[in-house]
Every structure is written in structure tokens, then in C-alpha cells.
Short mmCIF file of C-alpha atoms and ligand atoms in Angstrom, two decimals:
data_model
loop_
_atom_site.label_atom_id
_atom_site.label_comp_id
_atom_site.label_asym_id
_atom_site.label_seq_id
_atom_site.Cartn_x
_atom_site.Cartn_y
_atom_site.Cartn_z
CA MET A 97 80.44 70.53 85.31
CA ALA A 98 83.91 71.20 86.61
CA LEU A 99 85.32 73.53 89.22
CA ILE A 100 87.98 75.65 87.53
CA VAL A 101 90.28 78.32 88.94
CA HIS A 102 91.42 81.03 86.53
CA LYS A 103 94.28 83.38 87.37
CA TYR A 104 94.83 86.56 85.37
CA GLY A 105 98.11 88.46 85.66
CA GLY A 106 98.76 92.20 85.61
CA THR A 107 98.96 92.69 81.84
CA SER A 108 95.83 90.59 81.39
CA MET A 109 94.07 92.98 83.83
CA GLY A 110 95.92 96.06 82.52
CA SER A 111 93.00 98.27 81.42
CA THR A 112 89.21 98.35 81.61
CA GLU A 113 89.22 97.01 78.07
CA ARG A 114 91.38 94.05 79.12
CA ILE A 115 89.19 93.45 82.19
CA ARG A 116 86.12 93.38 79.93
CA SER A 117 87.83 90.76 77.79
CA VAL A 118 88.64 88.70 80.93
CA ALA A 119 84.97 88.96 81.97
CA GLN A 120 83.85 87.78 78.52
CA ARG A 121 86.22 84.81 78.72
CA VAL A 122 85.06 83.88 82.23
CA ALA A 123 81.43 84.26 81.15
CA LYS A 124 82.12 81.81 78.30
CA TRP A 125 83.31 79.18 80.81
CA VAL A 126 80.31 79.81 83.07
CA ARG A 127 77.90 79.45 80.16
CA ALA A 128 79.56 76.14 79.31
CA GLY A 129 78.35 74.96 82.74
CA HIS A 130 81.50 75.31 84.87
CA GLN A 131 81.94 76.76 88.34
CA LEU A 132 84.59 79.47 88.32
CA VAL A 133 86.83 80.99 90.96
CA VAL A 134 88.88 83.81 89.47
CA VAL A 135 92.06 85.18 91.03
CA PRO A 136 93.32 88.39 89.43
CA SER A 137 96.51 90.36 90.01
CA ALA A 138 96.71 94.12 90.32
CA MET A 139 96.55 96.06 87.03
CA SER A 140 100.01 96.04 85.42
CA GLY A 141 102.44 98.50 86.99
CA GLU A 142 100.15 99.13 89.95
CA THR A 143 102.14 97.19 92.59
CA ASN A 144 105.34 98.95 91.46
CA ARG A 145 103.56 102.30 91.58
CA LEU A 146 102.33 101.70 95.13
CA LEU A 147 105.72 100.51 96.35
CA GLY A 148 107.33 103.49 94.59
CA LEU A 149 105.13 105.89 96.56
CA ALA A 150 106.22 104.13 99.73
CA LYS A 151 109.87 104.45 98.76
CA ASP A 152 109.47 108.20 98.22
CA LEU A 153 108.35 108.53 101.81
CA MET A 154 110.63 105.89 103.30
CA PRO A 155 113.88 105.92 101.29
CA ASP A 156 116.05 104.36 104.04
CA PRO A 157 116.20 100.56 103.38
CA GLN A 158 117.02 99.90 107.05
CA LEU A 159 113.88 101.68 108.23
CA ALA A 160 111.79 100.20 105.44
CA SER A 161 112.66 96.69 106.61
CA THR A 162 111.43 97.06 110.19
CA PRO A 163 108.39 94.89 111.02
CA ALA A 164 106.34 98.05 111.52
CA ALA A 165 107.22 99.36 108.06
CA LEU A 166 106.77 95.97 106.36
CA ARG A 167 103.27 95.74 107.82
CA GLU A 168 102.33 99.03 106.17
CA LEU A 169 103.97 98.07 102.87
CA ASP A 170 101.77 94.98 102.73
CA ALA A 171 98.59 96.86 103.60
CA LEU A 172 99.48 99.30 100.84
CA ALA A 173 100.55 96.80 98.15
CA ALA A 174 97.45 94.65 98.73
CA THR A 175 95.20 97.49 97.55
CA GLY A 176 96.20 96.88 93.93
CA GLU A 177 94.44 93.51 93.89
CA GLN A 178 91.49 94.96 95.80
CA VAL A 179 90.81 97.30 92.87
CA SER A 180 91.10 94.47 90.34
CA VAL A 181 88.56 92.16 91.99
CA GLY A 182 85.96 94.92 92.30
CA LEU A 183 86.36 95.93 88.65
CA LEU A 184 86.21 92.34 87.43
CA ALA A 185 83.07 91.60 89.46
CA LEU A 186 81.40 94.67 87.95
CA ALA A 187 82.51 93.69 84.44
CA LEU A 188 80.97 90.24 84.92
CA GLN A 189 77.75 91.67 86.31
CA ALA A 190 77.62 93.93 83.25
CA GLN A 191 77.70 90.72 81.13
CA GLY A 192 74.73 89.41 83.08
CA VAL A 193 76.85 86.96 85.12
CA ALA A 194 76.36 86.87 88.90
CA ALA A 195 79.71 87.59 90.55
CA VAL A 196 81.00 88.51 93.99
CA SER A 197 84.50 89.66 94.98
CA TYR A 198 86.47 89.06 98.17
CA GLY A 199 89.74 90.26 99.58
CA GLY A 200 92.04 87.51 100.86
CA TRP A 201 91.13 88.58 104.41
CA GLN A 202 87.44 88.01 103.77
CA VAL A 203 87.73 84.42 102.49
CA PRO A 204 89.90 84.15 104.64
CA ILE A 205 93.24 83.09 103.18
CA ARG A 206 95.29 82.64 106.34
CA THR A 207 99.04 83.23 106.31
CA ASP A 208 101.90 83.57 108.74
CA SER A 209 103.10 87.07 109.69
CA ALA A 210 106.17 87.24 107.43
CA PHE A 211 105.18 90.54 105.82
CA THR A 212 106.10 90.88 102.12
CA LYS A 213 106.78 87.14 101.88
CA ALA A 214 104.01 85.51 103.87
CA ARG A 215 103.20 81.83 103.49
CA ILE A 216 99.66 80.53 103.21
CA SER A 217 98.75 78.27 106.14
CA ALA A 218 95.06 77.56 105.49
CA ILE A 219 92.15 78.59 103.31
CA ASP A 220 88.58 78.46 104.55
CA ASP A 221 86.49 77.78 101.47
CA THR A 222 83.04 77.80 103.15
CA ARG A 223 82.03 81.19 101.87
CA VAL A 224 83.37 80.57 98.38
CA ARG A 225 81.56 77.24 98.12
CA ALA A 226 78.28 78.79 99.23
CA ASP A 227 78.56 81.45 96.53
CA LEU A 228 79.44 78.90 93.88
CA ALA A 229 76.47 76.81 94.91
CA ALA A 230 74.32 79.92 94.53
CA GLY A 231 75.50 80.19 90.93
CA LYS A 232 77.99 83.01 91.36
CA VAL A 233 81.47 83.47 89.99
CA VAL A 234 83.73 84.10 92.98
CA ILE A 235 86.59 86.53 92.49
CA VAL A 236 89.35 86.43 95.10
CA THR A 237 92.29 88.83 95.32
CA GLY A 238 95.63 87.36 94.38
CA PHE A 239 98.77 88.14 96.40
CA GLN A 240 97.13 88.86 99.75
CA GLY A 241 96.13 87.09 102.93
CA ILE A 242 95.58 87.73 106.61
CA ASP A 243 97.82 86.79 109.54
CA PRO A 244 96.73 85.43 112.95
CA GLU A 245 96.62 88.99 114.35
CA GLY A 246 94.31 90.19 111.57
CA ASN A 247 96.99 92.07 109.63
CA VAL A 248 96.90 92.08 105.85
CA THR A 249 99.90 90.25 104.41
CA THR A 250 101.27 89.73 100.90
CA LEU A 251 102.86 86.63 99.43
CA GLY A 252 105.88 88.17 97.68
CA ARG A 253 106.15 89.53 94.16
CA GLY A 254 104.34 87.41 91.63
CA GLY A 255 102.32 85.93 94.51
CA SER A 256 98.96 85.85 92.73
CA ASP A 257 100.06 82.63 91.05
CA THR A 258 100.41 81.11 94.51
CA SER A 259 97.02 82.41 95.65
CA ALA A 260 95.38 80.81 92.63
CA VAL A 261 97.06 77.41 93.02
CA ALA A 262 96.45 77.42 96.78
CA VAL A 263 92.75 78.15 96.25
CA ALA A 264 92.62 75.40 93.63
CA ALA A 265 94.33 72.99 96.05
CA ALA A 266 92.06 73.91 98.97
CA MET A 267 88.93 73.49 96.85
CA LYS A 268 90.21 70.42 95.02
CA ALA A 269 89.51 72.20 91.75
CA ASP A 270 89.59 70.17 88.56
CA GLU A 271 92.12 72.54 87.03
CA CYS A 272 94.00 75.77 87.66
CA LEU A 273 94.57 77.86 84.55
CA ILE A 274 97.20 80.60 84.77
CA TYR A 275 96.38 83.15 82.06
CA THR A 276 99.25 85.48 81.24
CA ASP A 277 100.79 87.62 78.50
CA VAL A 278 102.70 84.74 76.84
CA ASP A 279 101.09 81.58 75.50
CA GLY A 280 102.88 79.17 77.80
CA VAL A 281 106.22 78.24 79.33
CA TYR A 282 109.09 78.66 76.88
CA THR A 283 112.59 77.20 76.70
CA THR A 284 113.67 80.61 78.02
CA ASP A 285 112.11 84.05 78.34
CA PRO A 286 110.88 84.79 74.79
CA ARG A 287 111.52 88.49 75.43
CA ILE A 288 115.25 87.78 75.60
CA VAL A 289 115.50 85.02 72.99
CA PRO A 290 112.95 85.40 70.19
CA GLU A 291 113.79 81.86 68.97
CA ALA A 292 112.63 80.38 72.29
CA ARG A 293 110.08 77.60 71.82
CA ARG A 294 106.92 77.00 73.74
CA LEU A 295 106.91 73.69 75.61
CA SER A 296 103.59 71.86 75.36
CA THR A 297 104.44 70.11 78.63
CA ILE A 298 107.10 70.61 81.29
CA SER A 299 107.75 68.32 84.23
CA PHE A 300 106.92 69.60 87.67
CA GLU A 301 110.55 69.26 88.78
CA GLU A 302 111.84 71.26 85.84
CA MET A 303 109.20 73.93 86.38
CA LEU A 304 110.16 74.11 90.04
CA GLU A 305 113.82 74.69 89.14
CA MET A 306 112.99 77.18 86.37
CA ALA A 307 110.80 79.18 88.77
CA SER A 308 113.32 79.08 91.60
CA LEU A 309 116.11 80.16 89.25
CA GLY A 310 114.33 83.25 88.02
CA SER A 311 111.73 82.41 85.34
CA LYS A 312 109.00 84.74 86.49
CA VAL A 313 106.28 83.05 84.50
CA LEU A 314 105.21 81.22 87.69
CA GLN A 315 106.05 82.14 91.27
CA ILE A 316 107.97 79.25 92.84
CA ARG A 317 105.54 78.72 95.69
CA SER A 318 102.70 78.20 93.22
CA VAL A 319 104.69 75.33 91.70
CA GLU A 320 105.41 73.92 95.16
CA PHE A 321 101.68 73.95 95.98
CA ALA A 322 100.84 72.33 92.67
CA GLY A 323 103.32 69.55 93.42
CA LYS A 324 102.27 69.01 97.00
CA TYR A 325 98.54 68.85 96.23
CA ARG A 326 98.81 67.55 92.65
CA VAL A 327 96.88 70.50 91.23
CA PRO A 328 96.47 70.18 87.45
CA LEU A 329 98.18 73.35 86.30
CA ARG A 330 98.37 74.99 82.88
CA VAL A 331 99.94 78.27 81.72
CA LEU A 332 98.20 79.89 78.75
CA SER A 333 97.55 83.21 77.05
CA SER A 334 94.81 85.69 77.94
CA PHE A 335 95.49 87.41 74.62
CA THR A 336 93.76 84.89 72.36
CA PRO A 337 90.30 86.05 71.19
CA TRP A 338 88.06 85.50 74.22
CA ASP A 339 85.54 83.57 72.15
CA ILE A 340 87.79 80.76 70.88
CA PRO A 341 86.21 77.34 71.56
CA ILE A 342 86.70 76.16 75.15
CA GLU A 343 88.20 72.81 74.06
CA GLU A 344 90.85 74.66 72.04
CA GLU A 345 91.60 77.02 74.92
CA ALA A 346 91.71 74.22 77.49
CA SER A 347 94.39 72.34 75.57
CA SER A 348 96.55 75.35 74.66
CA GLY A 349 99.64 76.64 76.47
CA THR A 350 101.86 74.49 78.68
CA LEU A 351 100.74 71.73 81.00
CA ILE A 352 102.82 71.04 84.11
CA THR A 353 103.12 67.24 84.28
CA PHE A 354 103.77 65.07 87.31
CA GLU A 355 104.59 61.84 85.54
CA GLU A 356 108.17 61.01 84.55
CA ASP A 357 108.30 61.74 80.86
CA GLU A 358 108.80 58.52 78.97
CA LYS A 359 109.66 60.09 75.65
CA MET A 360 112.86 58.57 74.23
CA GLU A 361 113.85 61.89 72.75
CA GLN A 362 113.66 63.65 76.11
CA ALA A 363 115.65 66.87 75.78
CA VAL A 364 118.60 66.91 78.16
CA VAL A 365 118.19 70.61 78.83
CA ALA A 366 114.56 71.72 79.00
CA GLY A 367 115.18 75.40 79.50
CA ILE A 368 117.36 78.29 80.56
CA ALA A 369 116.54 80.58 83.46
CA PHE A 370 118.24 83.77 84.55
CA ASN A 371 118.04 86.05 87.50
CA ARG A 372 119.35 89.58 87.77
CA ASP A 373 117.92 90.17 91.22
CA GLU A 374 121.02 88.98 93.04
CA ALA A 375 124.15 90.67 94.35
CA LYS A 376 127.49 89.13 95.27
CA ILE A 377 129.34 89.77 98.49
CA SER A 378 132.88 88.65 99.30
CA VAL A 379 134.51 88.60 102.69
CA ILE A 380 138.24 88.78 102.04
CA GLY A 381 141.04 87.48 104.21
CA VAL A 382 138.98 85.45 106.64
CA PRO A 383 140.99 83.38 109.14
CA ASP A 384 140.50 79.78 107.90
CA LYS A 385 139.37 77.91 111.01
CA PRO A 386 136.39 75.80 112.13
CA GLY A 387 133.16 77.74 112.58
CA ILE A 388 134.06 80.60 110.28
CA ALA A 389 131.25 79.95 107.76
CA PHE A 390 128.78 80.08 110.61
CA GLN A 391 130.31 83.27 111.98
CA ILE A 392 129.82 84.96 108.61
CA ILE A 393 126.46 83.53 107.55
CA GLY A 394 124.88 83.42 111.04
CA PRO A 395 124.46 87.20 111.49
CA VAL A 396 123.18 87.53 107.91
CA ALA A 397 120.58 84.83 108.47
CA ASP A 398 119.66 86.42 111.83
CA ALA A 399 118.83 89.60 109.91
CA ASN A 400 116.31 87.50 107.92
CA ILE A 401 118.32 87.71 104.72
CA ASP A 402 118.19 84.70 102.39
CA ILE A 403 121.50 83.49 101.01
CA ASP A 404 121.79 81.75 97.68
CA VAL A 405 125.08 80.63 96.09
CA ILE A 406 128.02 80.26 98.49
CA ILE A 407 131.68 79.55 97.71
CA GLN A 408 134.74 79.41 99.90
CA ASN A 409 138.19 79.53 98.32
CA VAL A 410 141.15 77.38 99.28
CA SER A 411 143.18 79.11 101.93
CA HIS A 412 146.57 80.75 101.62
CA SER A 413 148.67 81.25 104.73
CA GLY A 414 145.75 80.51 107.01
CA ARG A 415 143.33 82.96 105.35
CA THR A 416 140.58 82.45 102.81
CA ASP A 417 137.93 84.39 100.87
CA PHE A 418 134.26 83.65 101.30
CA SER A 419 131.64 84.77 98.73
CA PHE A 420 127.88 84.45 98.56
CA THR A 421 124.89 85.99 96.85
CA VAL A 422 121.77 87.61 98.31
CA HIS A 423 118.71 89.27 96.79
CA ARG A 424 119.64 92.70 95.45
CA ASN A 425 117.04 94.31 97.72
CA ASP A 426 119.03 92.97 100.68
CA TYR A 427 122.42 94.06 99.34
CA ALA A 428 122.84 97.25 101.37
CA ARG A 429 121.60 95.60 104.55
CA THR A 430 123.93 92.63 104.09
CA LEU A 431 126.96 94.88 103.62
CA GLU A 432 125.94 96.74 106.75
CA VAL A 433 125.63 93.52 108.81
CA LEU A 434 129.02 92.30 107.58
CA LYS A 435 130.80 95.57 108.24
CA THR A 436 129.32 96.17 111.67
CA LYS A 437 129.11 92.61 113.01
CA VAL A 438 131.20 90.14 111.03
CA LEU A 439 134.39 92.11 110.32
CA PRO A 440 135.03 93.01 113.98
CA ALA A 441 134.15 89.50 115.20
CA THR A 442 136.21 87.50 112.71
CA GLY A 443 139.15 89.77 112.00
CA ALA A 444 138.55 89.44 108.24
CA ALA A 445 140.42 91.98 106.11
CA GLU A 446 137.58 93.56 104.12
CA VAL A 447 134.13 93.17 102.60
CA LEU A 448 133.59 93.70 98.87
CA GLY A 449 130.29 93.82 97.04
CA ASP A 450 129.12 93.64 93.45
CA ALA A 451 125.47 94.27 92.66
CA LYS A 452 126.01 94.02 88.91
CA ILE A 453 125.97 90.26 88.58
CA CYS A 454 123.42 87.76 87.35
CA LYS A 455 122.84 84.04 87.59
CA VAL A 456 122.23 81.97 84.46
CA SER A 457 121.06 78.36 84.78
CA ILE A 458 120.41 75.40 82.54
CA VAL A 459 117.66 73.05 83.73
CA GLY A 460 116.64 69.58 82.64
CA ILE A 461 115.79 66.23 84.20
CA GLY A 462 117.79 64.64 81.38
CA MET A 463 120.93 66.01 83.08
CA ARG A 464 120.60 63.21 85.62
CA SER A 465 121.54 60.62 83.06
CA HIS A 466 123.85 62.56 80.76
CA VAL A 467 127.42 63.54 81.39
CA GLY A 468 129.17 66.50 79.84
CA VAL A 469 126.28 68.93 80.08
CA ALA A 470 127.99 71.29 82.52
CA SER A 471 131.24 71.19 80.58
CA LYS A 472 129.36 72.11 77.41
CA MET A 473 127.86 75.04 79.28
CA PHE A 474 131.30 76.21 80.44
CA ARG A 475 132.79 75.79 76.97
CA THR A 476 129.99 77.83 75.41
CA LEU A 477 130.54 80.67 77.88
CA SER A 478 134.29 80.49 77.38
CA ASP A 479 133.84 80.72 73.58
CA GLU A 480 131.93 83.95 74.19
CA GLY A 481 134.70 85.27 76.45
CA ILE A 482 132.41 85.29 79.49
CA ASN A 483 134.11 84.83 82.85
CA ILE A 484 132.37 82.57 85.38
CA GLN A 485 132.52 83.93 88.93
CA MET A 486 130.65 81.21 90.79
CA ILE A 487 129.20 77.80 89.94
CA THR A 488 126.54 75.76 91.66
CA THR A 489 124.96 72.52 90.56
CA SER A 490 122.23 70.10 91.54
CA GLU A 491 121.03 66.90 89.92
CA ILE A 492 118.94 68.70 87.31
CA LYS A 493 120.53 72.15 86.99
CA THR A 494 123.82 73.98 86.64
CA SER A 495 123.99 77.68 87.51
CA VAL A 496 126.75 80.19 86.97
CA VAL A 497 127.16 83.70 88.32
CA ILE A 498 128.52 86.10 85.70
CA ASP A 499 128.80 89.83 85.06
CA GLU A 500 125.31 91.22 84.47
CA LYS A 501 126.34 92.87 81.22
CA TYR A 502 126.84 89.45 79.58
CA MET A 503 123.51 88.03 80.64
CA GLU A 504 121.65 88.23 77.34
CA LEU A 505 124.69 87.06 75.39
CA ALA A 506 125.07 84.07 77.71
CA VAL A 507 121.40 83.10 77.54
CA ARG A 508 121.32 83.34 73.73
CA ALA A 509 124.57 81.41 73.30
CA LEU A 510 123.42 78.62 75.64
CA HIS A 511 120.01 78.45 74.02
CA LYS A 512 121.71 77.88 70.69
CA ALA A 513 124.40 75.53 72.01
CA PHE A 514 121.79 73.18 73.47
CA ASP A 515 119.66 73.39 70.29
CA LEU A 516 116.68 74.65 72.25
CA ASP A 517 115.38 76.40 69.16
CA GLN A 518 115.09 72.97 67.48
CA GLU A 519 112.14 70.62 67.86
CA THR A 520 114.31 67.87 69.39
CA ALA A 521 117.09 69.34 71.46
CA ALA A 522 120.53 67.66 71.38
CA VAL A 523 122.94 66.82 74.16
P1 ADP B 846 101.67 87.90 84.93
O1 ADP B 846 101.50 89.37 85.15
O2 ADP B 846 100.65 87.32 84.02
O3 ADP B 846 101.82 87.14 86.22
P2 ADP B 846 104.53 87.77 84.58
O4 ADP B 846 105.16 88.98 83.98
O5 ADP B 846 104.64 87.59 86.04
O6 ADP B 846 103.01 87.75 84.10
O7 ADP B 846 105.07 86.44 83.87
C1 ADP B 846 105.01 86.32 82.47
C2 ADP B 846 106.34 86.72 81.88
O8 ADP B 846 107.33 85.78 82.27
C3 ADP B 846 106.41 86.72 80.38
O9 ADP B 846 105.94 87.92 79.83
C4 ADP B 846 107.88 86.44 80.10
O10 ADP B 846 108.56 87.63 79.75
C5 ADP B 846 108.43 85.95 81.43
N1 ADP B 846 109.16 84.69 81.32
C6 ADP B 846 110.36 84.43 81.90
N2 ADP B 846 110.78 83.21 81.61
C7 ADP B 846 109.82 82.64 80.85
C8 ADP B 846 109.68 81.36 80.24
N3 ADP B 846 110.61 80.41 80.37
N4 ADP B 846 108.56 81.12 79.52
C9 ADP B 846 107.61 82.06 79.39
N5 ADP B 846 107.69 83.29 79.94
C10 ADP B 846 108.78 83.59 80.66
N1 LIG B 847 100.61 92.31 91.98
C1 LIG B 847 101.65 91.49 92.59
C2 LIG B 847 103.00 91.80 91.96
O1 LIG B 847 103.10 92.65 91.09
C3 LIG B 847 101.34 90.03 92.55
C4 LIG B 847 101.27 89.44 91.16
O2 LIG B 847 101.19 90.16 90.15
O3 LIG B 847 101.29 88.21 91.07
O4 LIG B 847 103.98 91.23 92.35
MG1 MG B 848 103.41 86.88 87.52
#
């Protein structure tokens, strides 16, 4: 008997028919003698629908980002998962399987108070363990938690992955299975590149980079949790027939591995990630003197806005240009902060913004030991006539910021250039 955590995403929970199929699958695992904790997301589209209603009533992004408004947004968005757990518990009971559902606040899954992007601080598993011991399937809402003041919080978009891995870590589960609408982690999003290949394994470090660079198949914090607590983690499809043999199901999809891969034919580039959620901001004509980066970035950070890629140009006649990217949701607020606070304080000439950019990244631990990977990336983009606006690199990734309209072209060209559609990818 093993303790297994299953997570089902929005599409997997998208209709009562889909929920029945999830219940049949879970029941199969229970009948095979396992203890199951199930963490579902809201039904597909539901979180967007709820947040859309909120936007109708609160269109001003400044007002919608006050702590008071963020609190309400979380209380609202968390209801999507509340519906899912109730329906799934009923569907299991209808199969003759004892099941009980809990909201994150009932478990409780404790978080900090950073509404809309709360971090899990602790999970009390007493209640869940008692139910499991009593032979029940325990269904816990994804995405939500409770802060020290008793407010409902959410973990950021895609946060149900994190709930599931955190529950698995807290309970020392034997495995956490992330069921979704694709059958594993691919070399890139198969919706953009049909030739993308499923990876049977991916290293934890590569998965961490892919997630942080925009591959939405796993939320980044779920990968961080898996790494920190060594949670055996697998991504697999919920769209296989529910009654396929458990052994077949348990070895399908993509396993996140923690060991250094010893394969000789290790692909240099494991995958390509992209992110269209960013916007670029340039502060033009900044006096080039010590402390200027802090004077620009400080007020932005004080407004709780995360900054991603940063570049500063060489200066001409004592002035320079400074560019960085932020999440597109923070674009208007960032421009506002720069215009009202930074321009007057620094004497910079102007602030320009471009929300129509995207970031495309190549990721692979093989990049550590191979030279020429970045230059091949740049040559490929140049051959396609794509202008690179910003570049950032780390040991195992190279990212470029380009015009959003070239995103798909860039991803396809890079996928081909690095032979990711082939069984053994080349340098
Ligand atoms: P869920 O609702 O199950 O959490 P998501 O939509 O959040 O599902 O994540 C699954 C989606 O991630 C896939 O449908 C796919 O389009 C996208 N995706 C992006 N990059 C990748 C990748 N490298 N491999 C697999 N899927 C990817
Ligand atoms: N329902 C939430 C969202 O749409 C959480 C999740 O699906 O993981 O972001
Ligand atoms: Mg998701």
C-alpha cells in the first residue's frame, strides 16, 4: 500500500463527465489498495470567469491592486476549487468509494498573506491522516490556503500544482502524480510545435528553468517544493482510458529526476520555453552615475512589482538607457511609478514601454559543458530575420526578448535548429 497524491488540472475537471472519469480513475487506485489524496483545480475557464467578473466591477488596475481588493480577489478565485472538490467527492461516493472534501482553510494549508501569490508555510496533515486511516479518499482544494489572520489566500495562477506537491511533501507521500491534458513534459509546448517530443524524464534543474521561463505545464513553486523535499513527481495524461492497468499508468508521462543524468547522449538543449506575459520598459536618457540603477528599480520593487530581465546600455555624453521587463499585469502600474516617482527624481528624459514582447529561452544542463549553444541560437534567429532586444543567460539557459509577433516562428526555428524533434538531439 502506498500513499499517492493525484492532482487534476482544469481541463481534466472540465465537465461532470470528466469529473466522473477522474472519480473512476481514483477509485481504480483505491481498489488496488492505495491511500489517495486528490487535489483538483477549478473546472477549466472558471478561474478566468471569476476574475473577469471582478474586473467588470473593478476595472482600475491601481484600485484592484490594493491589499483590500487583493483579499477579495482571492476569496473569490478560491471558490472555483471549492466547487471542484465537492463535485469530485460526490462522484466518488456515487462509485461506492468513501470520500471527504476540504478547502485549504479546513486542512489547514497555512500561507503568508501575499494575496494572489501566497506562499505555503505549513500544512497540518492530522485531519487528512485520520480520514485516510478511516479508509477515505481525501480531496483537498488546489490553489488556496489560509493566512495567519484567517483570510483565504491563493497561490498564483497554476497554483494547484504547488498545493499537490506541498501536500505530498508534508505527508511524505510515495509519489505525486500531476494529471493534465498532455501526456507529459515536451521539448516545447506541443500546441505551438506539433513536432515536439515527450521527454520520458527531465532533470529537476531543467524542469525548474522550463517552469520559471514560462512552460505552464508545472507551476514553478511546485518544482521548487519537489526539489526541496525530494518528492517523486510525474506529469501524465488524465485523458487515457481510466481503466488502463495501474502499472502502465504509473510508468507513463514524464518523471522529474533528481540524479545527474549519466547518459552519454545527453541532449545539450532539453527544451524551449516561452513567455508572453512580460512587458518591456525603457528609461531613456538617465544620468549615468553611481546609484542610478537603485533609483530606478527601488521604487518599482517598493510597489511590489517583480522585475525580470534588466539591461543598461553604455553611456553617451554622461547619459544612458536602462531597460527591464515586468509581468504584463504590472505594466500600467510600473509606467505610473516611473513617470510619477523616477522621472522627477532622476532627471531622466523619458519612459517608453512595449507590452508586445515575449521571451524565448533554450534550456539544458548540457549547456554547462558545451560552447557555441548561445551563438547557434542567435544565428538561428538572425536567419529568420528576428531582432533580439535583450539577452540574459545562466549556466543552463539562454533567453532572448523579441517582438511578440515572431514568437511562434522563433520557437519553431529553434526547435528544429537544435534537432529537438529527433530522438537524439544534436549540439
Ligand atoms: P492543467 O489545467 O492540467 O494544470 P495547464 O494548462 O496548466 O494544465 O498545463 C498544461 C499545458 O501546458 C498543456 O496543455 C500545454 O499546452 C502547456 N505546455 C507548455 N509547455 C509545455 C511543455 N514543455 N510540455 C508540455 N506541455 C506544455
Ligand atoms: N484554478 C487556478 C488557475 O486557473 C489554479 C490552477 O488551475 O492550478 O490558475
Ligand atoms: Mg496548470
